[in-house]
Amino acid sequence: MSELKSGSNLEKVLTAGHFAFTGECGPPKGANVEHLIEKFQYLKGNVDAVNITDNQTAVVRMSSLAASKLMIDEGLEPNFQMVCRDRNRLAMMSDILGAHALGIRNMLCLSGDHQTFGNHPQAKNVHDIDSMQLIALVKKMRDEGKFMNDEDIDVPPKMFIGAACNPFADPYEYRVYRLANKITAGADFIQTQCIFNMDKFRDFMKKVVDMGLHEKCYILAGVTPMKNAGMANFMSKYVPGMDIPDSLINRLKSVDKRDQAEEGIKFALEQIEEFKEMEGVAGVHMMAIEWEHRVPEIAERAKVLPRPVV
Amino acid sequence: MIVADRKSLQEILAMVKDDKKILIVGCKGCVTVCNVGGLKEVEILASSMKIARKKEGNPIDIDINVLERQCDNEYVAEISESVNDYDAVISLACGVGPQFLSEMYKDQTFYPGVNTTFFGGATQHGVWEERCAGCGTCAIHNFGGLCPIARCAKSLMNGPCGGSSNGVCEINKDTDCIWDAIVRKKMEAGELEDLMGVKGIKDWRTARHGGPRRSIREELVQGNI
Amino acid sequence: MRLSYPADIKVIQVPCTGRVDILHLLNAIEDGADGVYVAGCLEGECHYIEGNLKARRKVNYVKKTLTELGIEPERVEMYNLSSAQGARFAEIAIEMVEKIKALGPSPIKSSHAA
């Protein structure tokens, strides 16, 4: 394998050809470090890296940069998320440098949910550059050692660059091309939106493989275990870009309320088994929303433990 | 055109609550076309305000005038003889009007009677929609003639984001996803190639971010041509 | 028919209720009228296609304005009847006058009285 781009654990796991397993953790709505560290413990050793969300759904939370540093201190590897909604190019570049200085080696570049969804809908959004341009910016800083304005950076920040992909948003036919653009921009790995519609995802991955995109970048399939039928219903109706087939909702409804969580996990485990075999899928991104404590069990049952040490 | 919405009667009445004699001045430009600050709207506002003040037992004298435009000093000058006869003046022009008035008549108080909203046009009778953000560097030809800066909620140059669903933006069901329209138009025209790669980073200096803007046409500055 | 209707009403004739303007209604209220109503042709039977429908929209606009000003919107109404319905005309006149009497005098003092 060629020289590593950032040397992050996630990069090493993927380049070594292992099936990656990443987690996700939302920083607290406050400065409650204890609770955050408690959530880290469920993920430690069970995943290769943990996404630290950046004011997700436009709700103010502890900074993703600070939470990423707290995570490093606890011996886990963060995947530092950065959205284009809250920072202009100056703030982005300075936070990228700061992230590298703090030992962060993975970044996920996102547009960010619109602030109308969040708890400060009155806010002015930034969107100085978009997620595609942010990917290209991180790559330029890393590979060329230059700022956006072409000035030299004395010590360039080394990041393993991630991007998101939602195969279930519209127009569907264009989604694979947008993914190709993100790879052209410089994405090293992709984490997809939560997948529930397996038929559509299989079709999408076939297109990805046909275009050879899986050879240019690692694609991690997004999995969110459903806690119950109510959650499935809610996400289907209110979370933008979600495609939740009725068959899944009905499957959850078909079992007793007490058993719906188990049914949701079973579905997630079936998905993971299929992803392990699916051409072009290099790993799974487990988004157990406010369910971090179930991750050890899910990882165990998904037979992705122990995580490789590389 | 510049589109505006009238402020509520309560807000306007509160502005001039201590005044006894005011002037309401409309504009025959954009605000007449978007039915918010032309002669008809000036008359309706005057009558509504008189009703309100009579109801309070505190009647108000209101004169009205509608200028050709409030964004040209030669027209703003037309009220020079009478403007100081009033306790205050309400302008129903876009935000430009009350400023040109304030700059010319420094001793008078001018209140904005409308909230200026955007550059747009009428998509049907009574409905106006935004089309332009006045960013100073027009590139709509690169996007099938549709502007992602003004019409995408995130001003994405490389859309659509993951919130685009059935041609509708994630922010609400009444907002079209302009990127959905751009992509479909390009695909139908067989010009998908135009959307491949990363669209360049925008230079916002030509937008408001570079500070207040000014356009200078030298040949006109020198005199009529 | 020799039908009688209240003398409280001042009838202003227009060729079509489409001619009635928001300002006519507002000015009447402004000048102290306790109520004002528009009697147009039956909907669908306007000789000018939709004059009476336009009049209804204008009446609704004025109702909204009055509401915003804290004045009973019922002081402005739209009625539809055909020119052959003399009895209905008298009935509407009585109904409107009774409604306004129940509301009491307009809170707007007539400028002529001031």
XYZ file of C-alpha atoms in Angstrom:
649
model
C 0.000 0.000 0.000
C 1.220 3.484 -0.760
C 2.136 6.025 1.894
C -0.652 6.809 4.343
C -2.458 10.098 3.950
C -3.062 10.835 7.601
C -2.060 7.679 9.404
C -5.365 7.475 11.259
C -6.500 4.142 12.630
C -9.483 4.209 10.279
C -7.220 4.739 7.296
C -4.959 1.881 8.402
C -7.872 -0.479 8.946
C -9.280 0.286 5.501
C -5.979 0.201 3.633
C -5.159 -3.115 5.300
C -8.327 -4.456 3.725
C -10.318 -4.977 6.907
C -14.071 -4.478 7.002
C -14.331 -1.179 8.872
C -16.799 -0.528 11.670
C -17.264 3.092 12.756
C -19.546 4.590 15.388
C -21.136 7.897 16.095
C -21.497 10.086 19.159
C -23.278 13.405 19.607
C -21.678 15.871 22.006
C -23.865 16.992 24.925
C -26.223 19.971 24.989
C -24.041 21.466 27.670
C -20.600 21.083 29.104
C -21.282 17.705 30.707
C -17.983 16.002 30.080
C -18.734 13.071 32.397
C -21.735 11.930 30.390
C -19.814 12.269 27.148
C -16.943 10.181 28.489
C -19.438 7.583 29.693
C -20.803 7.308 26.144
C -17.259 6.931 24.822
C -16.742 3.847 26.965
C -19.473 1.929 25.117
C -17.688 2.607 21.839
C -14.109 2.083 22.964
C -12.611 -1.034 21.377
C -15.828 -1.778 19.515
C -15.342 0.597 16.575
C -12.404 1.870 14.494
C -13.330 5.532 14.768
C -16.233 7.556 16.110
C -17.942 10.385 14.276
C -18.312 13.434 16.487
C -21.251 15.342 15.145
C -21.133 19.082 14.543
C -24.286 20.751 15.889
C -26.317 17.986 14.276
C -29.828 18.868 13.128
C -28.694 22.458 13.715
C -29.091 22.111 17.475
C -26.348 23.785 19.490
C -24.087 21.313 21.253
C -20.558 21.208 22.574
C -18.118 21.915 19.745
C -17.220 18.859 17.690
C -13.570 19.921 17.809
C -13.512 20.012 21.626
C -15.432 16.748 21.922
C -13.023 15.130 19.438
C -10.085 16.145 21.648
C -11.848 14.755 24.738
C -12.286 11.527 22.820
C -8.588 11.313 21.940
C -7.786 11.795 25.626
C -9.962 8.769 26.358
C -8.077 6.637 23.859
C -10.605 6.572 21.032
C -10.197 7.866 17.520
C -12.580 10.632 16.464
C -13.931 11.347 13.016
C -14.280 15.103 13.367
C -17.401 16.341 11.557
C -17.456 19.815 10.083
C -20.497 21.485 8.524
C -20.500 24.413 6.106
C -23.464 26.016 7.833
C -21.596 27.460 10.810
C -18.142 28.462 9.591
C -16.683 30.567 6.817
C -13.466 29.570 5.056
C -11.306 31.353 7.639
C -12.868 29.492 10.558
C -12.756 26.218 8.650
C -9.077 26.430 7.825
C -8.128 27.499 11.326
C -10.207 24.677 12.848
C -8.638 22.166 10.443
C -5.186 23.284 11.567
C -6.318 23.196 15.187
C -7.807 19.736 14.726
C -4.538 18.412 13.371
C -2.633 20.064 16.224
C -4.899 18.266 18.712
C -4.193 14.900 17.090
C -7.348 14.577 14.998
C -6.677 12.646 11.787
C -10.141 11.983 10.288
C -12.605 14.581 9.081
C -16.077 14.299 7.656
C -17.082 17.208 5.407
C -20.790 18.054 5.361
C -23.158 20.790 4.206
C -25.100 20.638 7.471
C -28.815 20.464 8.126
C -30.511 23.780 7.502
C -30.887 25.887 10.638
C -34.679 25.915 10.297
C -34.589 22.388 11.779
C -32.633 23.420 14.816
C -33.090 25.369 18.017
C -31.837 28.664 16.617
C -33.834 29.041 13.403
C -33.253 32.809 13.590
C -29.554 32.292 12.882
C -27.736 33.577 9.803
C -26.154 30.622 8.051
C -22.755 30.830 6.445
C -22.380 28.461 3.469
C -19.338 30.398 2.299
C -18.219 27.176 0.607
C -20.154 23.929 0.199
C -19.294 20.398 1.262
C -17.789 19.548 -2.129
C -15.482 22.547 -1.903
C -14.652 21.755 1.726
C -13.455 18.295 0.686
C -11.253 19.914 -1.959
C -9.993 22.433 0.580
C -8.913 19.791 3.118
C -7.196 17.890 0.319
C -5.388 21.000 -0.883
C -4.214 21.829 2.639
C -3.013 18.257 3.119
C -1.514 17.397 -0.264
C -0.326 20.769 -1.535
C 0.368 22.298 1.856
C -1.462 25.420 0.802
C -4.333 27.500 2.103
C -7.240 28.246 -0.180
C -5.493 31.449 -1.241
C -2.391 29.443 -2.278
C -0.244 30.677 0.587
C 2.002 27.990 2.039
C 1.147 26.218 5.273
C 4.258 25.549 7.349
C 3.065 22.203 8.726
C 0.164 20.929 6.604
C -2.719 19.222 8.445
C -2.929 15.518 7.613
C -6.498 14.332 7.446
C -8.183 11.201 6.183
C -10.999 12.896 4.314
C -14.548 11.696 4.635
C -17.723 12.730 2.909
C -21.370 11.810 3.165
C -23.583 10.308 0.506
C -27.332 9.942 0.588
C -28.391 7.455 -2.096
C -32.011 7.983 -1.066
C -32.246 11.690 -1.812
C -33.422 12.965 -5.175
C -32.849 13.056 -8.039
C -31.827 9.417 -7.551
C -30.260 9.020 -11.009
C -27.849 11.857 -10.203
C -26.727 10.600 -6.777
C -23.995 8.346 -8.085
C -22.560 11.216 -10.129
C -22.562 13.471 -7.091
C -20.676 10.740 -5.250
C -18.197 10.656 -8.133
C -17.758 14.427 -7.754
C -16.987 14.041 -4.053
C -14.342 11.469 -4.893
C -12.913 13.773 -7.558
C -12.869 16.539 -4.955
C -10.739 14.357 -2.714
C -12.875 12.140 -0.492
C -10.902 9.153 0.815
C -13.910 7.519 2.406
C -17.662 7.862 2.254
C -20.214 7.250 4.969
C -23.711 6.858 3.597
C -26.959 8.079 5.068
C -28.815 5.476 7.173
C -29.855 2.679 4.850
C -33.254 1.044 5.287
C -34.318 0.508 1.701
C -32.001 -2.380 0.806
C -33.367 -2.840 -2.717
C -32.527 0.724 -3.607
C -29.110 0.520 -1.958
C -28.229 -2.660 -3.863
C -29.134 -0.881 -7.086
C -27.098 2.147 -6.042
C -24.020 0.070 -5.214
C -24.278 -1.676 -8.547
C -24.052 1.725 -10.248
C -21.123 2.644 -7.976
C -19.271 -0.544 -8.888
C -20.069 -0.155 -12.588
C -18.425 3.269 -12.488
C -15.488 1.869 -10.524
C -15.981 4.393 -7.716
C -15.425 1.761 -5.012
C -11.850 1.422 -6.239
C -11.146 5.083 -5.732
C -12.562 5.452 -2.265
C -13.807 3.381 0.703
C -17.563 3.250 1.078
C -19.021 2.625 4.516
C -22.695 1.721 4.592
C -24.754 3.630 7.158
C -26.767 1.534 9.607
C -29.148 2.780 12.285
C -30.885 0.166 14.426
C -34.539 1.087 14.951
C -35.596 1.201 18.597
C -39.257 0.694 17.773
C -41.900 1.196 15.102
C -42.568 4.706 16.398
C -38.996 5.759 15.664
C -39.270 4.314 12.160
C -42.484 6.218 11.589
C -41.039 9.432 12.931
C -37.862 9.216 10.866
C -39.851 8.368 7.776
C -42.030 11.436 8.193
C -39.786 14.086 9.709
C -36.119 13.395 8.992
C -35.078 14.817 5.621
C -33.656 12.398 3.089
C -34.859 9.211 4.833
C -36.256 6.311 2.844
C -37.895 3.837 5.185
C -39.903 1.134 3.425
C -43.303 0.190 4.808
C -42.080 -3.397 4.945
C -39.630 -2.455 7.709
C -42.222 -0.457 9.646
C -44.651 -3.374 9.349
C -41.982 -5.829 10.431
C -41.370 -3.821 13.606
C -45.114 -3.468 14.215
C -45.648 -7.182 13.758
C -43.872 -8.001 17.013
C -44.831 -7.093 20.553
C -43.822 -3.575 21.591
C -41.294 -5.003 24.074
C -39.608 -6.942 21.301
C -39.444 -4.173 18.728
C -35.950 -3.071 19.771
C -34.686 -6.614 19.320
C -36.381 -6.785 15.920
C -34.719 -3.502 14.960
C -31.318 -4.867 15.959
C -31.987 -8.075 14.051
C -32.697 -6.090 10.910
C -29.471 -4.109 11.413
C -27.510 -7.366 11.875
C -28.991 -8.792 8.681
C -27.950 -5.625 6.889
C -24.409 -5.831 8.225
C -24.128 -9.466 7.104
C -25.188 -8.459 3.619
C -22.834 -5.458 3.537
C -19.896 -7.696 4.440
C -20.485 -9.524 1.173
C -21.666 -6.633 -0.970
C -19.248 -5.588 -3.691
C -17.919 -2.087 -3.148
C -18.816 -1.826 0.540
C -15.710 -1.442 2.687
C -17.351 -1.239 6.067
C -20.305 -0.136 8.144
C -20.964 3.158 9.853
C -23.110 2.415 12.891
C -25.289 5.348 13.872
C -26.921 4.104 17.046
C -28.663 7.354 17.856
C -28.685 7.855 21.642
C -28.175 4.104 21.879
C -24.429 4.040 22.332
C -24.780 1.521 25.180
C -26.155 -1.069 22.773
C -23.172 -0.796 20.423
C -21.004 -3.383 22.267
C -23.800 -5.939 21.942
C -24.507 -5.056 18.313
C -20.795 -5.249 17.414
C -20.527 -8.612 19.174
C -23.562 -10.061 17.442
C -22.458 -8.603 14.089
C -19.245 -10.550 14.522
C -17.067 -7.517 13.881
C -15.121 -7.969 17.135
C -12.383 -7.790 18.026
C -11.511 -4.730 15.992
C -8.262 -5.131 14.082
C -5.153 -3.574 15.565
C -3.103 -2.135 12.729
C -38.119 43.859 -9.474
C -37.554 44.571 -5.795
C -40.313 42.892 -3.804
C -41.606 44.125 -0.468
C -44.379 43.386 2.025
C -46.244 46.082 3.906
C -45.579 46.310 7.602
C -48.533 45.681 9.874
C -50.844 48.603 10.602
C -49.983 48.278 14.279
C -46.266 48.657 13.601
C -46.796 51.663 11.332
C -49.244 53.286 13.737
C -46.740 52.882 16.586
C -44.078 54.679 14.540
C -46.167 57.853 14.252
C -48.174 57.586 17.469
C -47.110 61.055 18.665
C -47.511 62.748 15.283
C -50.524 64.802 14.206
C -49.782 65.451 10.581
C -47.902 63.109 8.325
C -47.143 62.459 4.689
C -47.273 59.014 3.125
C -45.148 58.846 0.032
C -45.355 56.002 -2.448
C -43.183 55.063 -5.392
C -44.184 54.259 -8.966
C -41.317 51.788 -9.379
C -41.075 48.201 -8.217
C -43.369 48.599 -5.219
C -46.199 49.737 -7.462
C -45.735 46.640 -9.602
C -45.754 44.351 -6.576
C -48.834 46.095 -5.176
C -47.354 47.346 -1.958
C -46.337 50.976 -2.374
C -48.181 52.512 -5.301
C -51.035 55.057 -5.296
C -53.679 52.501 -4.351
C -51.719 51.152 -1.408
C -50.825 54.647 -0.227
C -54.522 55.600 -0.206
C -55.537 52.427 1.594
C -52.866 52.912 4.249
C -53.876 56.549 4.736
C -57.542 55.661 5.157
C -56.791 52.732 7.483
C -54.569 54.904 9.657
C -57.179 57.655 9.817
C -59.782 55.115 10.915
C -57.447 53.842 13.638
C -56.626 57.280 14.940
C -60.249 58.430 14.894
C -61.142 55.348 16.881
C -58.597 56.419 19.497
C -60.086 59.918 19.521
C -56.742 61.234 18.315
C -57.272 62.021 14.638
C -54.333 62.395 12.317
C -53.948 64.499 9.188
C -52.493 62.521 6.340
C -51.422 63.833 2.967
C -50.314 61.506 0.233
C -47.912 61.701 -2.679
C -46.508 59.153 -5.077
C -43.125 59.856 -6.620
C -41.997 58.580 -9.986
C -39.177 56.856 -8.108
C -37.639 57.319 -4.693
C -34.242 56.057 -5.816
C -33.404 59.091 -7.957
C -32.711 62.439 -6.360
C -34.434 64.409 -9.129
C -37.750 62.827 -8.116
C -37.021 62.921 -4.392
C -36.506 66.688 -4.819
C -40.141 67.077 -5.913
C -41.384 67.208 -2.330
C -38.811 69.768 -1.160
C -41.331 72.554 -0.634
C -43.748 70.618 1.521
C -41.688 67.929 3.223
C -41.035 69.932 6.363
C -44.743 70.748 6.826
C -45.192 67.293 8.395
C -44.359 65.798 11.766
C -43.094 62.682 9.995
C -43.090 60.914 6.632
C -43.834 57.266 5.879
C -42.286 55.861 2.721
C -43.823 52.868 1.016
C -40.836 52.464 -1.301
C -38.259 49.712 -0.872
C -35.507 50.326 1.662
C -33.771 52.599 -0.815
C -36.551 55.208 -0.767
C -36.583 56.304 2.871
C -32.772 56.510 2.757
C -32.675 58.775 -0.288
C -35.343 60.869 1.425
C -33.432 60.958 4.717
C -30.231 61.919 2.949
C -31.870 64.802 1.105
C -34.070 66.076 3.952
C -31.935 65.832 7.059
C -34.425 67.562 9.399
C -37.308 65.224 8.646
C -37.982 61.738 10.023
C -38.755 59.042 7.442
C -40.257 55.714 8.445
C -40.216 52.585 6.282
C -43.781 51.369 5.747
C -42.700 48.156 4.059
C -40.265 45.328 4.687
C -38.109 44.949 1.592
C -37.641 41.254 0.940
C -35.970 40.207 -2.304
C -35.333 40.542 -6.032
C -37.930 38.458 -7.751
C -41.006 38.291 -9.871
C -44.644 37.250 -9.809
C -45.101 33.541 -10.499
C -48.850 34.032 -10.357
C -51.167 36.916 -9.504
C -50.420 37.774 -5.896
C -47.411 35.475 -5.490
C -43.839 36.695 -5.786
C -40.752 34.533 -5.593
C -37.064 35.215 -5.146
C -34.830 34.763 -8.164
C -31.678 36.799 -7.576
C -29.415 37.355 -4.581
C -27.519 40.254 -6.146
C -24.217 38.496 -5.497
C -22.426 40.587 -8.113
C -21.026 37.678 -10.143
C -23.785 36.141 -12.210
C -23.130 32.578 -13.343
C -26.629 31.227 -13.900
C -25.671 30.065 -17.390
C -23.571 27.387 -15.678
C -26.627 26.063 -13.882
C -29.183 25.719 -16.630
C -30.236 29.335 -16.169
C -31.291 28.749 -12.574
C -29.554 30.427 -9.650
C -28.387 28.167 -6.808
C -27.087 31.126 -4.807
C -30.500 32.749 -4.506
C -32.675 29.667 -4.735
C -30.870 26.930 -2.789
C -31.406 27.307 0.969
C -27.710 26.546 1.448
C -26.501 28.403 -1.672
C -24.743 25.216 -2.769
C -22.564 25.472 -5.859
C -22.422 21.667 -5.993
C -25.862 20.400 -5.102
C -28.286 18.930 -4.430
C -27.701 18.107 -0.786
C -29.050 14.995 0.892
C -32.227 16.805 1.928
C -33.649 17.019 -1.592
C -36.770 14.909 -1.834
C -39.216 14.669 -4.745
C -38.093 18.028 -6.061
C -38.733 19.717 -2.737
C -36.219 21.361 -0.388
C -35.708 19.989 3.113
C -36.623 23.318 4.730
C -40.319 23.084 3.829
C -42.711 21.546 1.344
C -43.452 24.889 -0.341
C -39.863 25.407 -1.404
C -38.696 23.774 -4.600
C -35.241 22.224 -4.622
C -33.590 24.310 -7.309
C -30.790 21.771 -7.596
C -33.321 19.105 -8.472
C -34.462 21.383 -11.296
C -30.892 22.141 -12.394
C -29.897 18.470 -12.477
C -33.033 17.351 -14.298
C -32.662 20.090 -16.868
C -29.026 19.159 -17.508
C -29.823 15.440 -17.690
C -32.715 15.978 -20.095
C -30.513 18.134 -22.286
C -27.787 15.473 -22.260
C -25.428 17.958 -20.604
C -24.673 16.023 -17.432
C -20.990 16.542 -18.184
C -21.444 20.203 -17.180
C -22.127 19.096 -13.622
C -19.146 16.805 -13.271
C -16.206 17.970 -11.177
C -16.111 20.572 -8.460
C -17.604 23.979 -9.193
C -15.200 26.690 -8.143
C -15.263 28.480 -4.838
C -17.147 31.738 -4.986
C -15.543 35.122 -4.529
C -18.008 36.866 -2.248
C -16.311 40.256 -2.512
C -18.744 41.249 -5.239
C -21.628 40.376 -2.922
C -22.456 42.369 0.200
C -19.553 40.636 1.971
C -17.082 42.978 0.287
C -18.781 45.942 1.913
C -21.362 48.348 0.442
C -21.219 48.280 -3.323
C -21.117 51.000 -5.932
C -21.536 50.900 -9.699
C -19.811 53.564 -11.727
C -20.413 54.203 -15.420
C -17.661 56.675 -16.322
C -19.248 57.941 -19.527
C -22.409 58.844 -17.640
C -20.520 60.430 -14.759
C -18.975 62.784 -17.304
C -22.369 63.874 -18.571
C -25.272 62.808 -20.734
C -24.457 60.691 -23.756
C -94.426 45.312 -4.402
C -94.221 48.332 -2.086
C -91.868 46.589 0.261
C -90.408 48.737 2.984
C -86.863 48.669 4.260
C -85.165 50.706 6.989
C -84.492 54.356 6.327
C -81.052 53.976 7.972
C -79.596 52.913 4.671
C -78.117 55.180 2.038
C -78.046 53.421 -1.298
C -75.184 54.209 -3.663
C -75.708 52.818 -7.139
C -72.864 51.436 -9.212
C -73.097 49.738 -12.610
C -71.557 46.548 -11.184
C -70.206 45.699 -7.740
C -66.876 45.213 -9.522
C -66.773 49.028 -9.473
C -66.771 49.079 -5.683
C -63.295 49.718 -4.389
C -61.580 48.912 -1.102
C -61.256 52.660 -0.671
C -65.021 53.229 -1.013
C -65.573 50.842 1.861
C -62.729 52.210 4.000
C -63.739 55.812 3.335
C -67.302 55.083 4.404
C -66.049 53.674 7.716
C -63.546 56.513 8.032
C -66.330 59.054 7.565
C -68.397 57.513 10.325
C -70.687 54.960 8.701
C -71.712 52.361 11.280
C -71.712 49.690 8.619
C -71.434 49.244 4.897
C -72.519 46.398 2.703
C -72.269 45.525 -0.925
C -75.303 44.012 -2.637
C -74.103 42.266 -5.767
C -75.624 39.913 -8.279
C -75.834 36.214 -7.562
C -72.496 34.492 -7.881
C -72.066 33.098 -11.366
C -74.507 35.621 -12.803
C -72.338 38.710 -13.093
C -72.811 40.450 -16.455
C -69.132 41.336 -16.268
C -68.221 37.738 -15.439
C -66.720 38.198 -11.989
C -67.382 41.732 -10.730
C -69.300 40.404 -7.739
C -66.537 37.912 -6.910
C -63.976 40.700 -6.954
C -66.236 42.743 -4.695
C -66.354 39.876 -2.200
C -62.544 39.703 -2.151
C -62.390 43.437 -1.487
C -64.959 43.144 1.299
C -62.855 40.392 2.845
C -59.738 42.568 2.618
C -61.526 45.383 4.454
C -62.793 42.940 7.084
C -59.187 41.925 7.718
C -58.105 45.558 7.996
C -60.885 46.338 10.470
C -59.982 43.286 12.539
C -56.371 44.488 12.651
C -57.642 47.837 13.923
C -59.851 46.285 16.603
C -63.118 47.116 14.835
C -65.865 44.503 14.333
C -65.390 43.054 10.825
C -69.174 42.428 10.679
C -69.596 46.133 9.969
C -68.670 45.331 6.375
C -70.571 42.630 4.472
C -71.155 41.238 1.021
C -74.582 39.985 -0.067
C -75.624 38.392 -3.337
C -79.127 38.652 -4.806
C -80.686 39.167 -8.176
C -82.427 42.347 -9.269
C -85.684 40.368 -9.351
C -85.499 39.621 -5.625
C -87.102 42.764 -4.188
C -88.254 40.938 -1.077
C -84.756 39.606 -0.497
C -83.379 43.159 -0.849
C -85.666 44.383 1.933
C -84.838 41.340 4.033
C -81.089 41.943 3.727
C -81.522 45.600 4.570
C -83.428 44.704 7.726
C -80.898 42.016 8.650
C -77.904 44.328 8.189
C -79.514 47.200 10.099
C -80.394 44.868 12.975
C -76.884 43.492 13.042
C -75.329 46.952 13.133
C -77.771 48.113 15.793
C -76.723 45.160 17.893
C -73.079 46.130 17.440
C -73.846 49.724 18.378
C -72.479 52.899 16.838
C -69.138 52.824 15.048
C -66.200 53.652 17.304
C -65.173 56.136 14.608
C -66.577 59.606 15.149
C -67.722 61.197 11.910
C -65.260 63.753 10.693
C -68.220 65.943 9.729
C -69.336 65.983 13.345
C -65.869 66.772 14.668
